[in-house]
């Protein structure tokens, strides 16, 4: 963690020196200013996390400095130092946004403690702002296909109600994104959105994750722990991969949904909460019910508003939009120049079967921004997975001119051979029993790139 950056503003040299010495002993970077003017000057060029500010200063006094500093949008926490009899002023300072005040004569212990608290608050708030920013950026549902238009409409309708929503969809289609959007557009938007991935947590621990536990209630419960239901109080709890909960846990979750109360593991008291539950799964729950793996009564409780997120290959119109969105997103994030897709690359992406859906597309665009040296991404840069046999009909086209079919087959054939040999042309040519030069020509004619064009890709 970076050292705290602190500014001490006081007109008495003795106090400045004492404060500087003890704060430096605590491991902070300390600078000082003798007047309000010079403090404001310093603040223009540097960000301080905490400012210790004497109230009584010649010319511009502490309160004015405080006012200007806040008005200028500085996020520094301000600790006001007040002389005897100026406590009233100090209280006023707190109303103007100061973090706290310390009275003279200074208790050095209190100074150290209050500075540490102010610094902690400052850093938490900065982090919070950052997270909020990230959340805003991330919650964009890109797509103009009919399927996405319908999805947006369903989100708009479901969000403002308290109705429980069940989101279905394959891996990486955007189920979590949909859950966040529903929360964002609900009247709980300012309250927490808490997520629990039921598949990622061992069955023995799920109950303690959901309901919390009391210290000592089982081996390893060394502290009291708040459960997700309590953390989400007033807001939304997103139960991801809900099909992976054990039957015992399902029974307890059902009870919370019926009664809005639960008991922490090892606790006697019931806790009442107000939580909207949104669940998601990539399993077929009715099938699971048939096999005895999911409670039917819980299913009906959760499945009030079912929402389907369609797989990417069923909305090919969105692929180009999503690619453009994420190329731009990652170019900005990494501070790299923008890139575009060549026509062949765009077509290959359109034909691809996207087993990992939008997550796969997003990861691919991130890699391309980082790894492709040129401004235009070629088809050879993509290195798309080949579908397992039986799925190939989804990427192969069985209609159209035979010339395109032959080319398509040849492209796929050569691509797989290249992949087997890690892109090594000599070895691939040897296997295919043609000359290297000839392989190059074939590759060019079916729109595959030479390895040297991949640059350092992969
Ligand atoms: N329509 C979309 N527009 C923009 N980004 C999207 C879209 N759909 C999904 N994403 C992004 O793709 C990634 C995967 O989405 P998300 O985590 O919501 O999928 P999921 O269905 O919950 O996946 P899993 O089943 O694997 O948990 C996220 O980074 C998400 O922001
Ligand atoms: Mg998910």
Short mmCIF file of C-alpha atoms and ligand atoms in Angstrom, two decimals:
data_model
loop_
_atom_site.label_atom_id
_atom_site.label_comp_id
_atom_site.label_asym_id
_atom_site.label_seq_id
_atom_site.Cartn_x
_atom_site.Cartn_y
_atom_site.Cartn_z
CA UNK A 1 0.00 0.00 0.00
CA UNK A 2 1.22 3.50 -0.87
CA UNK A 3 2.35 5.80 1.94
CA UNK A 4 -0.31 8.26 3.03
CA UNK A 5 0.19 11.78 1.65
CA UNK A 6 -0.46 14.41 4.27
CA UNK A 7 -0.44 18.20 4.31
CA UNK A 8 -0.01 20.12 7.57
CA UNK A 9 -1.24 23.72 7.54
CA UNK A 10 -0.38 25.82 10.59
CA UNK A 11 1.23 29.19 11.06
CA UNK A 12 3.19 28.10 14.14
CA UNK A 13 6.46 26.58 13.13
CA UNK A 14 6.74 24.54 16.34
CA UNK A 15 3.43 22.78 15.71
CA UNK A 16 4.24 22.14 12.07
CA UNK A 17 7.54 20.54 13.01
CA UNK A 18 6.06 18.37 15.76
CA UNK A 19 3.26 17.14 13.52
CA UNK A 20 5.61 16.46 10.66
CA UNK A 21 7.95 14.47 12.88
CA UNK A 22 5.32 12.22 14.46
CA UNK A 23 3.47 11.64 11.20
CA UNK A 24 6.66 10.78 9.37
CA UNK A 25 7.42 8.36 12.18
CA UNK A 26 4.10 6.72 11.32
CA UNK A 27 5.35 6.22 7.77
CA UNK A 28 3.49 9.03 6.01
CA UNK A 29 4.76 11.54 3.45
CA UNK A 30 4.26 14.93 5.03
CA UNK A 31 4.43 18.41 3.55
CA UNK A 32 3.67 21.68 5.25
CA UNK A 33 2.22 25.09 4.52
CA UNK A 34 2.38 28.20 6.68
CA UNK A 35 -0.62 30.04 5.26
CA UNK A 36 -4.00 29.29 3.68
CA UNK A 37 -2.78 30.74 0.39
CA UNK A 38 0.23 28.48 0.17
CA UNK A 39 -1.88 25.46 1.19
CA UNK A 40 -4.32 26.12 -1.65
CA UNK A 41 -1.37 26.57 -3.99
CA UNK A 42 0.07 23.18 -3.00
CA UNK A 43 -3.33 21.53 -3.36
CA UNK A 44 -3.49 22.66 -6.95
CA UNK A 45 -0.47 20.66 -7.91
CA UNK A 46 -0.72 17.62 -5.66
CA UNK A 47 -3.42 15.41 -4.20
CA UNK A 48 -3.18 15.00 -0.46
CA UNK A 49 -5.19 12.30 1.20
CA UNK A 50 -5.43 14.06 4.55
CA UNK A 51 -5.06 17.75 5.35
CA UNK A 52 -4.44 18.94 8.94
CA UNK A 53 -5.76 22.46 8.98
CA UNK A 54 -5.39 25.08 11.70
CA UNK A 55 -8.52 27.22 12.08
CA UNK A 56 -6.77 30.41 12.94
CA UNK A 57 -4.57 31.49 10.08
CA UNK A 58 -3.62 35.01 8.95
CA UNK A 59 -5.55 36.32 5.89
CA UNK A 60 -7.51 33.36 4.58
CA UNK A 61 -8.53 31.40 7.67
CA UNK A 62 -8.96 27.65 7.99
CA UNK A 63 -12.69 27.70 7.32
CA UNK A 64 -12.21 29.57 4.08
CA UNK A 65 -9.47 27.18 3.02
CA UNK A 66 -11.81 24.29 3.79
CA UNK A 67 -14.64 25.84 1.80
CA UNK A 68 -12.49 26.50 -1.24
CA UNK A 69 -10.90 23.10 -1.12
CA UNK A 70 -14.28 21.36 -1.11
CA UNK A 71 -15.66 23.70 -3.74
CA UNK A 72 -12.72 22.86 -6.00
CA UNK A 73 -13.72 19.20 -5.76
CA UNK A 74 -10.74 17.99 -3.69
CA UNK A 75 -11.52 14.70 -2.00
CA UNK A 76 -8.89 15.09 0.75
CA UNK A 77 -10.15 14.45 4.26
CA UNK A 78 -9.67 17.55 6.40
CA UNK A 79 -8.79 17.46 10.09
CA UNK A 80 -9.36 20.80 11.69
CA UNK A 81 -7.06 21.92 14.51
CA UNK A 82 -8.77 24.36 16.82
CA UNK A 83 -7.29 26.47 19.58
CA UNK A 84 -8.91 26.82 22.99
CA UNK A 85 -12.29 28.45 22.77
CA UNK A 86 -12.69 27.96 19.07
CA UNK A 87 -14.47 24.64 19.39
CA UNK A 88 -17.61 26.23 18.00
CA UNK A 89 -15.72 27.12 14.85
CA UNK A 90 -14.49 23.56 14.68
CA UNK A 91 -18.04 22.27 14.80
CA UNK A 92 -18.89 24.63 11.98
CA UNK A 93 -15.94 23.18 10.09
CA UNK A 94 -17.35 19.69 10.43
CA UNK A 95 -20.60 20.96 8.97
CA UNK A 96 -18.60 22.26 6.03
CA UNK A 97 -17.31 18.76 5.43
CA UNK A 98 -14.29 18.38 7.71
CA UNK A 99 -13.68 14.82 8.86
CA UNK A 100 -13.08 15.70 12.52
CA UNK A 101 -11.43 18.25 14.74
CA UNK A 102 -8.63 18.14 17.27
CA UNK A 103 -8.25 20.67 20.05
CA UNK A 104 -5.04 22.39 21.07
CA UNK A 105 -2.98 21.55 23.03
CA UNK A 106 -2.58 18.59 20.74
CA UNK A 107 -2.66 15.07 22.08
CA UNK A 108 -0.22 13.39 19.75
CA UNK A 109 -1.88 10.03 20.28
CA UNK A 110 -5.18 11.44 19.17
CA UNK A 111 -3.56 13.06 16.14
CA UNK A 112 -2.07 9.77 15.02
CA UNK A 113 -5.31 7.89 15.55
CA UNK A 114 -7.51 10.45 13.81
CA UNK A 115 -5.17 10.72 10.85
CA UNK A 116 -5.23 6.94 10.48
CA UNK A 117 -9.04 6.95 10.54
CA UNK A 118 -9.26 9.80 8.04
CA UNK A 119 -6.86 8.01 5.72
CA UNK A 120 -8.85 4.81 5.95
CA UNK A 121 -12.08 6.63 5.14
CA UNK A 122 -10.46 8.44 2.23
CA UNK A 123 -9.16 5.23 0.70
CA UNK A 124 -12.45 3.40 1.14
CA UNK A 125 -14.28 6.21 -0.59
CA UNK A 126 -11.85 6.35 -3.46
CA UNK A 127 -12.22 2.63 -3.91
CA UNK A 128 -15.96 2.89 -3.74
CA UNK A 129 -16.02 5.55 -6.44
CA UNK A 130 -13.80 3.39 -8.59
CA UNK A 131 -16.07 0.39 -8.18
CA UNK A 132 -19.14 2.45 -8.95
CA UNK A 133 -17.46 3.71 -12.10
CA UNK A 134 -16.57 0.21 -13.14
CA UNK A 135 -20.09 -0.95 -12.52
CA UNK A 136 -21.50 1.79 -14.69
CA UNK A 137 -19.14 0.92 -17.51
CA UNK A 138 -19.80 -2.76 -17.34
CA UNK A 139 -23.56 -2.70 -17.29
CA UNK A 140 -24.24 -2.15 -20.96
CA UNK A 141 -26.31 -4.68 -22.82
CA UNK A 142 -25.01 -4.45 -26.36
CA UNK A 143 -27.10 -5.76 -29.23
CA UNK A 144 -29.84 -4.79 -31.65
CA UNK A 145 -31.17 -8.19 -32.63
CA UNK A 146 -34.83 -8.99 -32.08
CA UNK A 147 -33.81 -11.31 -29.27
CA UNK A 148 -31.93 -8.55 -27.43
CA UNK A 149 -34.75 -6.06 -27.99
CA UNK A 150 -37.12 -8.54 -26.38
CA UNK A 151 -34.69 -9.13 -23.52
CA UNK A 152 -34.42 -5.39 -22.85
CA UNK A 153 -38.18 -5.11 -22.86
CA UNK A 154 -38.46 -7.95 -20.33
CA UNK A 155 -35.84 -6.34 -18.11
CA UNK A 156 -37.72 -3.04 -18.20
CA UNK A 157 -40.96 -4.70 -17.25
CA UNK A 158 -39.60 -6.96 -14.54
CA UNK A 159 -37.17 -4.52 -12.90
CA UNK A 160 -39.49 -2.12 -11.05
CA UNK A 161 -41.48 -4.92 -9.43
CA UNK A 162 -40.34 -7.07 -6.51
CA UNK A 163 -41.08 -10.19 -8.57
CA UNK A 164 -38.58 -13.01 -8.45
CA UNK A 165 -36.78 -13.52 -11.70
CA UNK A 166 -35.27 -16.71 -13.04
CA UNK A 167 -32.70 -16.25 -15.78
CA UNK A 168 -31.93 -19.10 -18.14
CA UNK A 169 -29.09 -19.28 -20.63
CA UNK A 170 -25.89 -21.00 -21.67
CA UNK A 171 -22.49 -20.13 -20.21
CA UNK A 172 -21.34 -16.61 -20.90
CA UNK A 173 -24.56 -15.39 -22.51
CA UNK A 174 -24.95 -12.52 -20.05
CA UNK A 175 -27.14 -13.89 -17.25
CA UNK A 176 -25.31 -11.99 -14.56
CA UNK A 177 -25.41 -8.84 -16.64
CA UNK A 178 -29.18 -9.18 -16.93
CA UNK A 179 -29.48 -9.67 -13.15
CA UNK A 180 -27.44 -6.51 -12.53
CA UNK A 181 -29.56 -4.54 -14.96
CA UNK A 182 -32.76 -5.64 -13.26
CA UNK A 183 -31.32 -4.47 -9.95
CA UNK A 184 -30.10 -1.23 -11.49
CA UNK A 185 -33.55 -0.38 -12.86
CA UNK A 186 -35.39 -1.38 -9.69
CA UNK A 187 -36.26 0.86 -6.75
CA UNK A 188 -33.55 -1.05 -4.86
CA UNK A 189 -30.80 0.32 -7.11
CA UNK A 190 -29.12 2.22 -4.25
CA UNK A 191 -29.16 -0.85 -2.03
CA UNK A 192 -26.67 -3.70 -2.31
CA UNK A 193 -26.55 -6.22 -5.13
CA UNK A 194 -25.06 -9.36 -3.60
CA UNK A 195 -24.03 -12.38 -5.61
CA UNK A 196 -23.60 -15.99 -4.61
CA UNK A 197 -22.40 -18.61 -7.04
CA UNK A 198 -23.93 -21.81 -5.70
CA UNK A 199 -21.72 -23.99 -7.92
CA UNK A 200 -18.46 -22.47 -6.72
CA UNK A 201 -19.00 -23.19 -3.02
CA UNK A 202 -18.73 -26.61 -1.36
CA UNK A 203 -22.13 -27.87 -0.18
CA UNK A 204 -21.07 -27.83 3.49
CA UNK A 205 -20.31 -24.11 3.28
CA UNK A 206 -23.28 -22.87 1.28
CA UNK A 207 -25.53 -22.51 4.30
CA UNK A 208 -23.01 -20.45 6.15
CA UNK A 209 -22.52 -18.31 3.03
CA UNK A 210 -26.26 -17.76 2.69
CA UNK A 211 -27.29 -17.41 6.32
CA UNK A 212 -24.04 -16.59 8.10
CA UNK A 213 -22.80 -18.39 11.18
CA UNK A 214 -22.01 -17.83 14.81
CA UNK A 215 -18.47 -18.14 16.03
CA UNK A 216 -17.63 -21.71 16.98
CA UNK A 217 -20.68 -23.27 15.32
CA UNK A 218 -18.40 -25.59 13.36
CA UNK A 219 -14.68 -26.21 12.94
CA UNK A 220 -13.29 -23.23 11.09
CA UNK A 221 -16.01 -20.84 12.24
CA UNK A 222 -13.53 -18.66 14.08
CA UNK A 223 -15.58 -15.50 13.82
CA UNK A 224 -19.21 -14.49 13.47
CA UNK A 225 -20.01 -14.17 9.81
CA UNK A 226 -22.82 -12.32 8.10
CA UNK A 227 -24.59 -14.31 5.42
CA UNK A 228 -25.49 -13.09 1.94
CA UNK A 229 -29.17 -12.82 2.82
CA UNK A 230 -28.32 -10.31 5.52
CA UNK A 231 -25.77 -8.47 3.39
CA UNK A 232 -28.42 -8.10 0.67
CA UNK A 233 -31.06 -6.78 3.08
CA UNK A 234 -33.06 -4.08 1.31
CA UNK A 235 -31.46 -5.01 -1.99
CA UNK A 236 -31.11 -7.93 -4.36
CA UNK A 237 -29.54 -11.35 -3.89
CA UNK A 238 -28.38 -13.02 -7.07
CA UNK A 239 -28.27 -16.80 -6.72
CA UNK A 240 -26.13 -17.94 -9.62
CA UNK A 241 -26.11 -21.59 -10.76
CA UNK A 242 -29.06 -22.22 -8.50
CA UNK A 243 -29.39 -25.75 -9.90
CA UNK A 244 -26.26 -26.72 -7.98
CA UNK A 245 -27.71 -26.30 -4.49
CA UNK A 246 -28.12 -29.39 -2.35
CA UNK A 247 -31.68 -30.46 -1.46
CA UNK A 248 -31.05 -29.56 2.18
CA UNK A 249 -30.03 -26.02 1.27
CA UNK A 250 -32.96 -25.75 -1.12
CA UNK A 251 -35.32 -26.45 1.78
CA UNK A 252 -33.79 -23.61 3.80
CA UNK A 253 -33.82 -21.18 0.91
CA UNK A 254 -37.46 -22.04 0.32
CA UNK A 255 -38.20 -21.10 3.91
CA UNK A 256 -36.55 -17.70 3.58
CA UNK A 257 -38.57 -17.05 0.44
CA UNK A 258 -41.78 -17.99 2.21
CA UNK A 259 -41.19 -16.24 5.51
CA UNK A 260 -38.38 -13.77 4.86
CA UNK A 261 -36.67 -15.03 8.01
CA UNK A 262 -33.77 -17.37 8.67
CA UNK A 263 -31.36 -18.43 11.39
CA UNK A 264 -27.59 -18.24 11.05
CA UNK A 265 -25.78 -21.55 11.35
CA UNK A 266 -25.38 -22.22 15.08
CA UNK A 267 -27.54 -19.25 16.00
CA UNK A 268 -30.80 -19.36 17.89
CA UNK A 269 -32.38 -16.06 16.89
CA UNK A 270 -34.33 -15.56 13.66
CA UNK A 271 -33.28 -12.71 11.41
CA UNK A 272 -35.89 -10.94 9.30
CA UNK A 273 -34.83 -9.55 5.95
CA UNK A 274 -36.30 -7.90 2.89
CA UNK A 275 -34.48 -9.38 -0.08
CA UNK A 276 -35.40 -9.69 -3.71
CA UNK A 277 -34.03 -12.91 -5.12
CA UNK A 278 -32.92 -13.26 -8.72
CA UNK A 279 -31.71 -16.71 -9.72
CA UNK A 280 -29.88 -18.01 -12.76
CA UNK A 281 -29.04 -21.39 -14.16
CA UNK A 282 -27.69 -23.02 -17.28
CA UNK A 283 -29.39 -26.28 -16.36
CA UNK A 284 -32.79 -27.46 -17.41
CA UNK A 285 -34.60 -27.22 -14.07
CA UNK A 286 -37.74 -29.17 -15.07
CA UNK A 287 -35.45 -32.06 -16.07
CA UNK A 288 -33.61 -31.73 -12.80
CA UNK A 289 -36.93 -31.81 -10.93
CA UNK A 290 -37.82 -34.99 -12.80
CA UNK A 291 -34.57 -36.56 -11.63
CA UNK A 292 -35.24 -35.52 -8.04
CA UNK A 293 -32.37 -33.03 -7.98
CA UNK A 294 -34.43 -29.89 -7.56
CA UNK A 295 -37.46 -29.13 -5.39
CA UNK A 296 -40.54 -28.36 -7.39
CA UNK A 297 -41.96 -25.98 -4.76
CA UNK A 298 -38.74 -23.95 -4.80
CA UNK A 299 -38.81 -23.92 -8.58
CA UNK A 300 -42.28 -22.34 -8.58
CA UNK A 301 -41.19 -19.78 -5.98
CA UNK A 302 -38.16 -18.72 -8.01
CA UNK A 303 -39.62 -19.00 -11.46
CA UNK A 304 -42.13 -16.16 -11.17
CA UNK A 305 -40.69 -14.24 -14.11
CA UNK A 306 -38.62 -16.50 -16.37
CA UNK A 307 -36.22 -14.74 -18.71
CA UNK A 308 -34.25 -16.48 -21.46
CA UNK A 309 -30.90 -15.12 -22.60
CA UNK A 310 -30.33 -16.48 -26.10
CA UNK A 311 -26.96 -17.91 -27.17
CA UNK A 312 -24.83 -15.71 -29.40
CA UNK A 313 -25.02 -18.01 -32.43
CA UNK A 314 -28.77 -17.41 -32.54
CA UNK A 315 -28.33 -13.68 -32.86
CA UNK A 316 -25.49 -13.37 -35.34
CA UNK A 317 -26.58 -9.77 -36.09
CA UNK A 318 -25.12 -8.76 -32.72
CA UNK A 319 -21.67 -10.22 -33.29
CA UNK A 320 -20.26 -7.28 -35.26
CA UNK A 321 -21.68 -4.80 -32.74
CA UNK A 322 -20.26 -6.69 -29.78
CA UNK A 323 -16.85 -6.98 -31.45
CA UNK A 324 -16.76 -3.25 -32.15
CA UNK A 325 -17.90 -2.49 -28.60
CA UNK A 326 -15.23 -4.64 -26.95
CA UNK A 327 -12.42 -3.65 -29.36
CA UNK A 328 -13.10 -0.06 -28.39
CA UNK A 329 -13.51 -0.93 -24.71
CA UNK A 330 -10.15 -2.75 -24.47
CA UNK A 331 -8.29 -0.28 -26.67
CA UNK A 332 -9.28 2.40 -24.16
CA UNK A 333 -8.58 0.23 -21.15
CA UNK A 334 -5.07 -0.62 -22.33
CA UNK A 335 -4.41 2.79 -23.87
CA UNK A 336 -3.80 1.20 -27.27
CA UNK A 337 -4.73 2.54 -30.70
CA UNK A 338 -8.06 1.37 -32.07
CA UNK A 339 -8.22 -1.70 -34.33
CA UNK A 340 -10.65 -2.86 -36.95
CA UNK A 341 -11.50 -6.28 -38.35
CA UNK A 342 -10.71 -7.23 -41.93
CA UNK A 343 -13.68 -8.35 -43.99
CA UNK A 344 -12.58 -11.99 -43.81
CA UNK A 345 -12.08 -11.79 -40.07
CA UNK A 346 -15.54 -10.29 -39.64
CA UNK A 347 -17.09 -13.02 -41.74
CA UNK A 348 -15.24 -15.75 -39.86
CA UNK A 349 -16.51 -14.34 -36.56
CA UNK A 350 -20.02 -14.25 -37.97
CA UNK A 351 -19.82 -17.92 -39.01
CA UNK A 352 -18.26 -19.11 -35.77
CA UNK A 353 -20.38 -21.12 -33.33
CA UNK A 354 -19.36 -19.30 -30.10
CA UNK A 355 -19.51 -22.09 -27.53
CA UNK A 356 -18.48 -19.60 -24.82
CA UNK A 357 -20.92 -16.93 -26.03
CA UNK A 358 -20.30 -13.27 -25.18
CA UNK A 359 -17.65 -14.09 -22.58
CA UNK A 360 -15.61 -15.86 -25.25
CA UNK A 361 -16.07 -12.95 -27.65
CA UNK A 362 -15.04 -10.48 -25.00
CA UNK A 363 -11.90 -12.44 -24.11
CA UNK A 364 -11.01 -12.79 -27.76
CA UNK A 365 -11.29 -9.04 -28.37
CA UNK A 366 -9.09 -8.40 -25.33
CA UNK A 367 -6.41 -10.75 -26.67
CA UNK A 368 -6.57 -9.20 -30.14
CA UNK A 369 -6.11 -5.69 -28.76
CA UNK A 370 -3.10 -6.82 -26.76
CA UNK A 371 -1.47 -9.22 -29.20
CA UNK A 372 -2.13 -8.11 -32.78
CA UNK A 373 0.51 -5.58 -33.85
CA UNK A 374 -1.24 -4.04 -36.87
CA UNK A 375 -4.28 -1.76 -37.04
CA UNK A 376 -6.32 -4.33 -38.92
CA UNK A 377 -7.11 -7.74 -37.45
CA UNK A 378 -6.79 -10.57 -39.99
CA UNK A 379 -8.67 -13.83 -40.02
CA UNK A 380 -5.45 -15.68 -39.20
CA UNK A 381 -5.15 -13.73 -35.96
CA UNK A 382 -8.41 -15.10 -34.62
CA UNK A 383 -7.39 -18.73 -33.96
CA UNK A 384 -10.98 -19.74 -33.39
CA UNK A 385 -11.68 -23.13 -31.87
CA UNK A 386 -12.88 -25.88 -34.15
CA UNK A 387 -16.21 -27.33 -33.12
CA UNK A 388 -16.16 -30.88 -31.81
CA UNK A 389 -17.36 -33.34 -34.45
CA UNK A 390 -21.10 -33.42 -34.72
CA UNK A 391 -21.26 -29.69 -34.32
CA UNK A 392 -19.41 -28.90 -37.52
CA UNK A 393 -22.63 -28.52 -39.42
CA UNK A 394 -23.14 -25.36 -37.43
CA UNK A 395 -20.06 -23.71 -38.95
CA UNK A 396 -20.13 -25.37 -42.39
CA UNK A 397 -22.61 -24.01 -44.84
CA UNK A 398 -24.50 -26.55 -46.91
CA UNK A 399 -26.03 -24.14 -49.36
CA UNK A 400 -24.66 -21.76 -52.01
CA UNK A 401 -22.11 -22.09 -54.79
CA UNK A 402 -19.92 -25.20 -54.74
CA UNK A 403 -16.81 -23.05 -55.18
CA UNK A 404 -17.44 -21.42 -51.80
CA UNK A 405 -18.12 -24.78 -50.20
CA UNK A 406 -14.82 -26.15 -51.55
CA UNK A 407 -12.97 -23.07 -50.36
CA UNK A 408 -14.64 -23.26 -46.99
CA UNK A 409 -13.65 -26.87 -46.59
CA UNK A 410 -10.08 -26.21 -47.71
CA UNK A 411 -9.73 -23.24 -45.37
CA UNK A 412 -10.96 -25.30 -42.43
CA UNK A 413 -8.76 -28.26 -43.43
CA UNK A 414 -5.59 -26.17 -43.66
CA UNK A 415 -6.44 -24.23 -40.54
CA UNK A 416 -6.72 -27.37 -38.45
CA UNK A 417 -3.45 -28.72 -39.87
CA UNK A 418 -1.71 -25.43 -39.05
CA UNK A 419 -3.15 -25.55 -35.56
CA UNK A 420 -1.83 -29.09 -35.04
CA UNK A 421 1.65 -27.89 -35.96
CA UNK A 422 1.53 -24.70 -33.96
CA UNK A 423 1.44 -22.61 -37.15
CA UNK A 424 4.69 -24.12 -38.47
CA UNK A 425 4.48 -23.96 -42.27
CA UNK A 426 7.20 -26.53 -43.09
CA UNK A 427 5.68 -29.21 -40.88
CA UNK A 428 2.16 -28.51 -42.10
CA UNK A 429 3.31 -28.65 -45.76
CA UNK A 430 5.04 -31.95 -45.04
CA UNK A 431 1.88 -33.46 -43.58
CA UNK A 432 -0.29 -32.21 -46.42
CA UNK A 433 2.35 -33.40 -48.89
CA UNK A 434 2.66 -30.15 -50.79
CA UNK A 435 5.49 -27.69 -51.15
CA UNK A 436 5.76 -24.82 -48.73
CA UNK A 437 5.39 -22.30 -51.53
CA UNK A 438 2.27 -24.04 -52.69
CA UNK A 439 0.83 -24.09 -49.16
CA UNK A 440 1.37 -20.33 -48.92
CA UNK A 441 -0.54 -19.88 -52.17
CA UNK A 442 -3.41 -22.10 -51.06
CA UNK A 443 -3.61 -20.24 -47.76
CA UNK A 444 -3.71 -16.89 -49.51
CA UNK A 445 -6.41 -18.04 -51.89
CA UNK A 446 -8.71 -19.24 -49.11
CA UNK A 447 -8.01 -16.18 -46.98
CA UNK A 448 -5.71 -17.63 -44.29
CA UNK A 449 -2.82 -15.53 -43.04
CA UNK A 450 0.83 -16.51 -43.00
CA UNK A 451 2.30 -17.06 -39.57
CA UNK A 452 4.58 -14.03 -40.01
CA UNK A 453 1.45 -11.91 -40.27
CA UNK A 454 0.34 -13.09 -36.87
CA UNK A 455 3.22 -11.16 -35.42
CA UNK A 456 3.65 -12.29 -31.86
CA UNK A 457 0.06 -13.32 -31.58
CA UNK A 458 -0.27 -16.18 -29.08
N1 LIG B 1 -25.18 -8.21 -24.48
C1 LIG B 1 -23.99 -7.98 -23.92
N2 LIG B 1 -23.36 -6.82 -24.15
C2 LIG B 1 -22.16 -6.57 -23.60
N3 LIG B 1 -21.50 -7.40 -22.80
C3 LIG B 1 -22.08 -8.59 -22.53
C4 LIG B 1 -23.35 -8.93 -23.06
N4 LIG B 1 -23.67 -10.16 -22.61
C5 LIG B 1 -22.65 -10.57 -21.84
N5 LIG B 1 -21.69 -9.63 -21.77
C6 LIG B 1 -20.41 -9.73 -21.06
O1 LIG B 1 -19.95 -11.05 -21.21
C7 LIG B 1 -19.38 -11.53 -19.99
C8 LIG B 1 -20.14 -12.75 -19.53
O2 LIG B 1 -21.45 -12.36 -19.11
P1 LIG B 1 -22.10 -12.93 -17.78
O3 LIG B 1 -21.08 -13.13 -16.71
O4 LIG B 1 -23.25 -12.05 -17.47
O5 LIG B 1 -22.59 -14.34 -18.34
P2 LIG B 1 -23.29 -15.55 -17.57
O6 LIG B 1 -24.42 -15.96 -18.41
O7 LIG B 1 -23.56 -15.16 -16.16
O8 LIG B 1 -22.15 -16.64 -17.65
P3 LIG B 1 -21.95 -17.98 -16.75
O9 LIG B 1 -23.09 -18.89 -17.06
O10 LIG B 1 -20.65 -18.50 -17.27
O11 LIG B 1 -21.91 -17.52 -15.33
C9 LIG B 1 -19.44 -10.38 -19.03
O12 LIG B 1 -18.22 -9.70 -19.06
C10 LIG B 1 -20.55 -9.51 -19.57
O13 LIG B 1 -20.36 -8.16 -19.21
MG1 LIG B 2 -22.70 -16.00 -14.41
#
